[in-house]
CSV table of C-alpha atoms in Angstrom, one decimal:
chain,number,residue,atom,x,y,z
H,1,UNK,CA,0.0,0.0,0.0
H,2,UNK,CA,0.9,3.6,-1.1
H,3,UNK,CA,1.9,6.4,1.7
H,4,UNK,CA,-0.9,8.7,1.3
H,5,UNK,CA,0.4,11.8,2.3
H,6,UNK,CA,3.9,13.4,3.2
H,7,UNK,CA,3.4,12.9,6.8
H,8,UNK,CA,2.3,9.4,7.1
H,9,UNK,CA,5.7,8.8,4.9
H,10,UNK,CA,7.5,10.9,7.2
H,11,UNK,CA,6.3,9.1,10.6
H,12,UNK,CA,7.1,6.1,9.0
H,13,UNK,CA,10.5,6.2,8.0
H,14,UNK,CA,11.3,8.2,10.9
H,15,UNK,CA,9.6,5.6,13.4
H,16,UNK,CA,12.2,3.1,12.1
H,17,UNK,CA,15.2,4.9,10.7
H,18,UNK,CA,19.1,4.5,12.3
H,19,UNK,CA,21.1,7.0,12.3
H,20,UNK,CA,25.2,6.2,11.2
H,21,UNK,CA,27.4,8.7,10.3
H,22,UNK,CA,31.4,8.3,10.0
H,23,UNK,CA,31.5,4.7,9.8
H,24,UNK,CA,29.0,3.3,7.8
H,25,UNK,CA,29.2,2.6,4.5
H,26,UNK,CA,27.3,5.3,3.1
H,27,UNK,CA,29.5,7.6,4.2
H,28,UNK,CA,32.5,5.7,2.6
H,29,UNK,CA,30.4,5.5,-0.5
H,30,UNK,CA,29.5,9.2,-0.7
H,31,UNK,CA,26.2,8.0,-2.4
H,32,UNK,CA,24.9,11.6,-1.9
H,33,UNK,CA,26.6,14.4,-2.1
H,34,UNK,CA,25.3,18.6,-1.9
H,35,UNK,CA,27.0,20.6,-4.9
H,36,UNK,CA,28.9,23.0,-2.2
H,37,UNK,CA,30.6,22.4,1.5
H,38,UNK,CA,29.1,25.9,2.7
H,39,UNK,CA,26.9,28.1,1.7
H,40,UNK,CA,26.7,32.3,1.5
H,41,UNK,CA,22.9,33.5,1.5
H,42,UNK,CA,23.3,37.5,0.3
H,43,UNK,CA,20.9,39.6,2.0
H,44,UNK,CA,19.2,40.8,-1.5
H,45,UNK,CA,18.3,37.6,-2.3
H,46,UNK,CA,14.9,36.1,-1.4
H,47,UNK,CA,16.4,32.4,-2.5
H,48,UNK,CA,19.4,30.3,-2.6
H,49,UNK,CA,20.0,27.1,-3.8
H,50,UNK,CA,21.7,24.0,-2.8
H,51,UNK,CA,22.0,21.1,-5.0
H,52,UNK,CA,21.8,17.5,-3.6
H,53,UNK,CA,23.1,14.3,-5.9
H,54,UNK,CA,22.6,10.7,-6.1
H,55,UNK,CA,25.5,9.8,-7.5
H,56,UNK,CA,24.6,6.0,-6.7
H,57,UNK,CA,23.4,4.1,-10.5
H,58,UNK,CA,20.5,1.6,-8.6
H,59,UNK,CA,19.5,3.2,-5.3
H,60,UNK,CA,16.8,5.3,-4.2
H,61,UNK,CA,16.6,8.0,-1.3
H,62,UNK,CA,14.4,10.3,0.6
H,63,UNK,CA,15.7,13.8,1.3
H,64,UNK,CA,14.9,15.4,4.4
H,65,UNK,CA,16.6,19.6,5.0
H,66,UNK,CA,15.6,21.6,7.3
H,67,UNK,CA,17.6,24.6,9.1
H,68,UNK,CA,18.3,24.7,12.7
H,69,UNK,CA,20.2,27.6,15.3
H,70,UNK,CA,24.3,27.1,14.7
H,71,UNK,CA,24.9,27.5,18.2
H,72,UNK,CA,22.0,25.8,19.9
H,73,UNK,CA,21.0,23.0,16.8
H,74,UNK,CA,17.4,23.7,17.2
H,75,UNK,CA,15.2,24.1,14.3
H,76,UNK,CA,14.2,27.7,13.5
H,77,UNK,CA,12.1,28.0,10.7
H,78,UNK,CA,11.2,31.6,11.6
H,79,UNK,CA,13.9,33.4,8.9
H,80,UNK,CA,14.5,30.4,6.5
H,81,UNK,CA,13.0,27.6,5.4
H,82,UNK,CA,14.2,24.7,2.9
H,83,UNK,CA,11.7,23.4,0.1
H,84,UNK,CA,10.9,21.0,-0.3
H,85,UNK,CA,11.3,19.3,3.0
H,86,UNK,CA,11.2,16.0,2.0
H,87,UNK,CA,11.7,14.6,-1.8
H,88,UNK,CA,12.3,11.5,-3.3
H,89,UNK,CA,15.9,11.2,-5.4
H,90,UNK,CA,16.0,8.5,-7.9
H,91,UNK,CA,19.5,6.8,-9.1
H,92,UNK,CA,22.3,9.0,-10.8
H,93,UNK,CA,19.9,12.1,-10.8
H,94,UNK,CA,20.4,16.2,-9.1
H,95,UNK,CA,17.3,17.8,-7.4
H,96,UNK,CA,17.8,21.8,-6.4
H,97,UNK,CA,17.0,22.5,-3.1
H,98,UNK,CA,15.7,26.1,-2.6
H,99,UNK,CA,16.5,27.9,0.8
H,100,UNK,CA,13.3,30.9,1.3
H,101,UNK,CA,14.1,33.9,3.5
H,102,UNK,CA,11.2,34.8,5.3
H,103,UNK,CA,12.1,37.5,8.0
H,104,UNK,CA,14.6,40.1,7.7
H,105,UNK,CA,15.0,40.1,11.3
H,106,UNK,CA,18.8,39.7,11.2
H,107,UNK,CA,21.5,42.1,12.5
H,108,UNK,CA,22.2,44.2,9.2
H,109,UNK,CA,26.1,45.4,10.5
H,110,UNK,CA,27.6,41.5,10.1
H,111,UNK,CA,27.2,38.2,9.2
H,112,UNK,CA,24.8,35.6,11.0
H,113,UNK,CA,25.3,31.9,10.7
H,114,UNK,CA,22.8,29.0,10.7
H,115,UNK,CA,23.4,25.2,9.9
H,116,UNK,CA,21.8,23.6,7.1
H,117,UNK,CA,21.2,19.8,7.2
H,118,UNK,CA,20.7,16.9,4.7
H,119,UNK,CA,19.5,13.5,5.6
H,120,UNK,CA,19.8,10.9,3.1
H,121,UNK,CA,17.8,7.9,3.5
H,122,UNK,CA,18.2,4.9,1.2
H,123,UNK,CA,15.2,2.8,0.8
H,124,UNK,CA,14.0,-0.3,-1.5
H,125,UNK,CA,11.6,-0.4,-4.1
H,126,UNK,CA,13.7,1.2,-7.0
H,127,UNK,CA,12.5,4.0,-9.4
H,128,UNK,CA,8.7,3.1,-8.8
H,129,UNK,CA,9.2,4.8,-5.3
H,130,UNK,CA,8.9,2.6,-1.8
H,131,UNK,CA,5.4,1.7,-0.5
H,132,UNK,CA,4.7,1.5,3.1
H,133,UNK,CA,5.8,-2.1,3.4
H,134,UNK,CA,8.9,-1.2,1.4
H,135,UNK,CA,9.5,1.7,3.7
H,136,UNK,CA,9.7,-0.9,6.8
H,137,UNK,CA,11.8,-3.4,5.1
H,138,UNK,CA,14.3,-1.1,3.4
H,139,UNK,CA,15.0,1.7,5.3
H,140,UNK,CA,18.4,0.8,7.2
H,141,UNK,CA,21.0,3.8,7.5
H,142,UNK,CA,20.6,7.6,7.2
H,143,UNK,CA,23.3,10.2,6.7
H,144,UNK,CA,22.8,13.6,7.8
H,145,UNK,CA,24.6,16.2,5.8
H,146,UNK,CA,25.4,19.6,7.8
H,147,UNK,CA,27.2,22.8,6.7
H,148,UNK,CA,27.4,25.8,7.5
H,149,UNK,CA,25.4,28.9,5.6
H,150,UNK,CA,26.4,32.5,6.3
H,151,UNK,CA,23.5,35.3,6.1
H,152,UNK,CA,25.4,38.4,4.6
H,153,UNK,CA,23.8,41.8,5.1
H,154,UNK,CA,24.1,44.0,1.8
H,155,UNK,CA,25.5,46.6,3.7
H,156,UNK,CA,28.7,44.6,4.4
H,157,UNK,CA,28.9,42.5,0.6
H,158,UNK,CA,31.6,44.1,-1.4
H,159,UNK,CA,34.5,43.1,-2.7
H,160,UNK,CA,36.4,46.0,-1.2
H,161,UNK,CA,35.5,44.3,2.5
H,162,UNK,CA,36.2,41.0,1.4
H,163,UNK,CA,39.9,41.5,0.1
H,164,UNK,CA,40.4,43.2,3.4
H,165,UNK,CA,39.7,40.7,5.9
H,166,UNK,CA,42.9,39.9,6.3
H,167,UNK,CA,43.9,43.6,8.0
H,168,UNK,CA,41.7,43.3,10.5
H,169,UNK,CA,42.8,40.2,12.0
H,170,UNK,CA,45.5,41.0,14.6
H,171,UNK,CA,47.0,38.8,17.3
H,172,UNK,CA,48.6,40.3,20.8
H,173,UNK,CA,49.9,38.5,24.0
H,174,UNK,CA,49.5,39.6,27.8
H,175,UNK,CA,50.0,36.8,30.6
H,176,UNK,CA,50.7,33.9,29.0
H,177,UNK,CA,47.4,34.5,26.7
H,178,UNK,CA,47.7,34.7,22.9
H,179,UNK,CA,44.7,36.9,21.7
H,180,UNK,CA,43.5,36.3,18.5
H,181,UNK,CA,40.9,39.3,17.3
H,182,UNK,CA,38.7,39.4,14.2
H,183,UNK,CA,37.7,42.8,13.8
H,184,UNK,CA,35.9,42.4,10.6
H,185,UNK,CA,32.3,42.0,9.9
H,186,UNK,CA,32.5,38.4,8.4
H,187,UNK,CA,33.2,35.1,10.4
H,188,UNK,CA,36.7,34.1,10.1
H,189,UNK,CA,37.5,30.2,9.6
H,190,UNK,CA,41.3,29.1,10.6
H,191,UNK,CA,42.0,26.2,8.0
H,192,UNK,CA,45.8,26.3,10.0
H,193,UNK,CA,47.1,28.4,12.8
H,194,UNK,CA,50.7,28.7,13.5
H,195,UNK,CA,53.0,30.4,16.2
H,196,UNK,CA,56.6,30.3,14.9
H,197,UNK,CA,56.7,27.0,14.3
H,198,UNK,CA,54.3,25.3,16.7
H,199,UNK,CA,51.0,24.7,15.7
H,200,UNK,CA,47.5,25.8,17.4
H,201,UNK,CA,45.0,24.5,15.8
H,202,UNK,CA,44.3,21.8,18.0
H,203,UNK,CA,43.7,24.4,20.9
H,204,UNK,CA,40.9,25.8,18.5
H,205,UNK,CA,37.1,25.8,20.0
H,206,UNK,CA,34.3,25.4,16.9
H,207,UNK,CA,36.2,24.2,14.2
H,208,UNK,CA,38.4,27.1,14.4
H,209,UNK,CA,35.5,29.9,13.5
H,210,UNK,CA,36.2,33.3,14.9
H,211,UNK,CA,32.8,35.4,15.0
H,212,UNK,CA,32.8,39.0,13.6
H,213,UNK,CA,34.0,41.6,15.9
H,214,UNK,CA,35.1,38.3,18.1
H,215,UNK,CA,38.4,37.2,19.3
H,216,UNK,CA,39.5,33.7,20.5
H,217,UNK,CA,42.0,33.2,23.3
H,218,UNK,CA,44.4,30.4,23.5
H,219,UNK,CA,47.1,29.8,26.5
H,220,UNK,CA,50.7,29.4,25.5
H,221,UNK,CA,54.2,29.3,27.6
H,222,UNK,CA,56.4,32.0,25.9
H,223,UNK,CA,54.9,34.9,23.7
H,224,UNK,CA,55.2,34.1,20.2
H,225,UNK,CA,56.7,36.7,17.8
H,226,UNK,CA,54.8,35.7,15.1
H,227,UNK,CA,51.5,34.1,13.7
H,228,UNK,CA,50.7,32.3,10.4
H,229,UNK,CA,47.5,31.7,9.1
H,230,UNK,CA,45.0,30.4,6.7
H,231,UNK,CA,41.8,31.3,6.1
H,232,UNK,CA,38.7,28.8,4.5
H,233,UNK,CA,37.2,31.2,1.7
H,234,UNK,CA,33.5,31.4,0.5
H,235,UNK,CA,34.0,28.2,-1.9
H,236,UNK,CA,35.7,25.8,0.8
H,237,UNK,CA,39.0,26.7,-0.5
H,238,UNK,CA,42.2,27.6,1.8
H,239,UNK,CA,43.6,31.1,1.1
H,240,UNK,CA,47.4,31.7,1.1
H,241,UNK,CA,49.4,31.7,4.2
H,242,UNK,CA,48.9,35.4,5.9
H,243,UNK,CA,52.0,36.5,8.5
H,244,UNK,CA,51.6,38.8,11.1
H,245,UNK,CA,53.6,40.5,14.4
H,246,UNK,CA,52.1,39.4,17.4
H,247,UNK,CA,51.7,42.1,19.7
């Protein structure tokens, strides 16, 4: 028997599902895939989109994004919302995800950050779809995608800014404290953090994210005289290695 509506579908596979993520096989597989590892959501916009694969030639999956807080991992659906919410993706095919703004209720001065998330569920029953017994019997792993999508206000979106990120990072050390400060609108990614020639990036909290007009704060024995860095650009790429005086 058929699902006869979004919902029952959704109870259904959700009743049942597991979640694996870095072992299983899926992962290893990279059956799906989303056409970017971040995402930048320009404040002129109303839509964005996000491409999601199936790069496997025989199975099927159900696509479930939805947008939660960065910092807290709760859904918000009160600024953006993804449609559709759920989808079916048959083998060796591309849907386009489309990411609404709804509210303009966001600071305006810098950059806000959300998460968006992709769960990949492979199910039986081939290109005809999966019925509700189908659903049952072939629903066995689920990978959730999650990056990260930046909100950028107009105000701040120019080329001018973002070739000067770099001069308003600055680093300075007072009692045994190496403070790291981004005084730029944007939010700053390390890729690799170096003092002289001992590296920090392990001593990084969040994946090595600075927050506009934010600073990190990392302990270390002797000051350093300098610090070498990297930054992750808007495409996922690393920039070229920046050197500056500690203070």
């Amino acid at each position: 028997m058929m699902c006869k509506s979004v919902s029952l579908c959704f109870l259904l596979i959700f009743g049942i599902v597991l979640n694996v993520y870095a072992n299983s096989e899926f992962t290893k597989n990279n059956s799906v895939s989303l056409s970017s590892t971040r995402a930048v959501f320009k404040s002129g916009n109303t839509s964005e989109g996000l491409g999601v694969k199936n790069n496997s030639k025989e199975s099927v999956y159900l696509i479930r994004s939805w947008i939660t807080d960065y910092h807290t991992n709760k859904v918000d659906d009160s600024k953006f919302l993804i449609t559709p919410p759920l989808l079916k993706i048959k083998p060796d095919s591309t849907y386009q995800l489309k990411i609404n703004k709804i509210s303009n209720d966001m600071p305006t001065d810098r950059e806000s950050i959300y998460k968006i998330n992709v769960m990949a569920i492979p199910v039986n029953g081939g290109q005809n779809g999966p019925s509700s017994s189908e659903i049952s019997g072939g629903v066995s792993l689920s990978v959730t995608h999650t990056i990260k999508m930046f909100y950028r206000p107009e105000s701040i979106d120019n080329k001018t800014n973002m070739n000067s990120i770099d001069d308003f990072i600055s680093a300075n050390y007072e009692e045994g404290i190496l403070n790291i400060e981004n005084k730029s609108p944007f939010f700053v990614t390390f890729a690799n953090l170096i003092t002289d020639k001992e590296s920090l990036y392990a001593h990084l909290a969040k994946e090595g994210m600075v927050s506009p007009f934010g600073n990190i704060q990392i302990r270390t024995k002797t000051k350093p005289r300098t610090l070498t860095y990297q930054r992750i650009n808007d495409f996922g790429g690393v920039t070229l290695e920046k050197i500056i005086d500690v203070k």
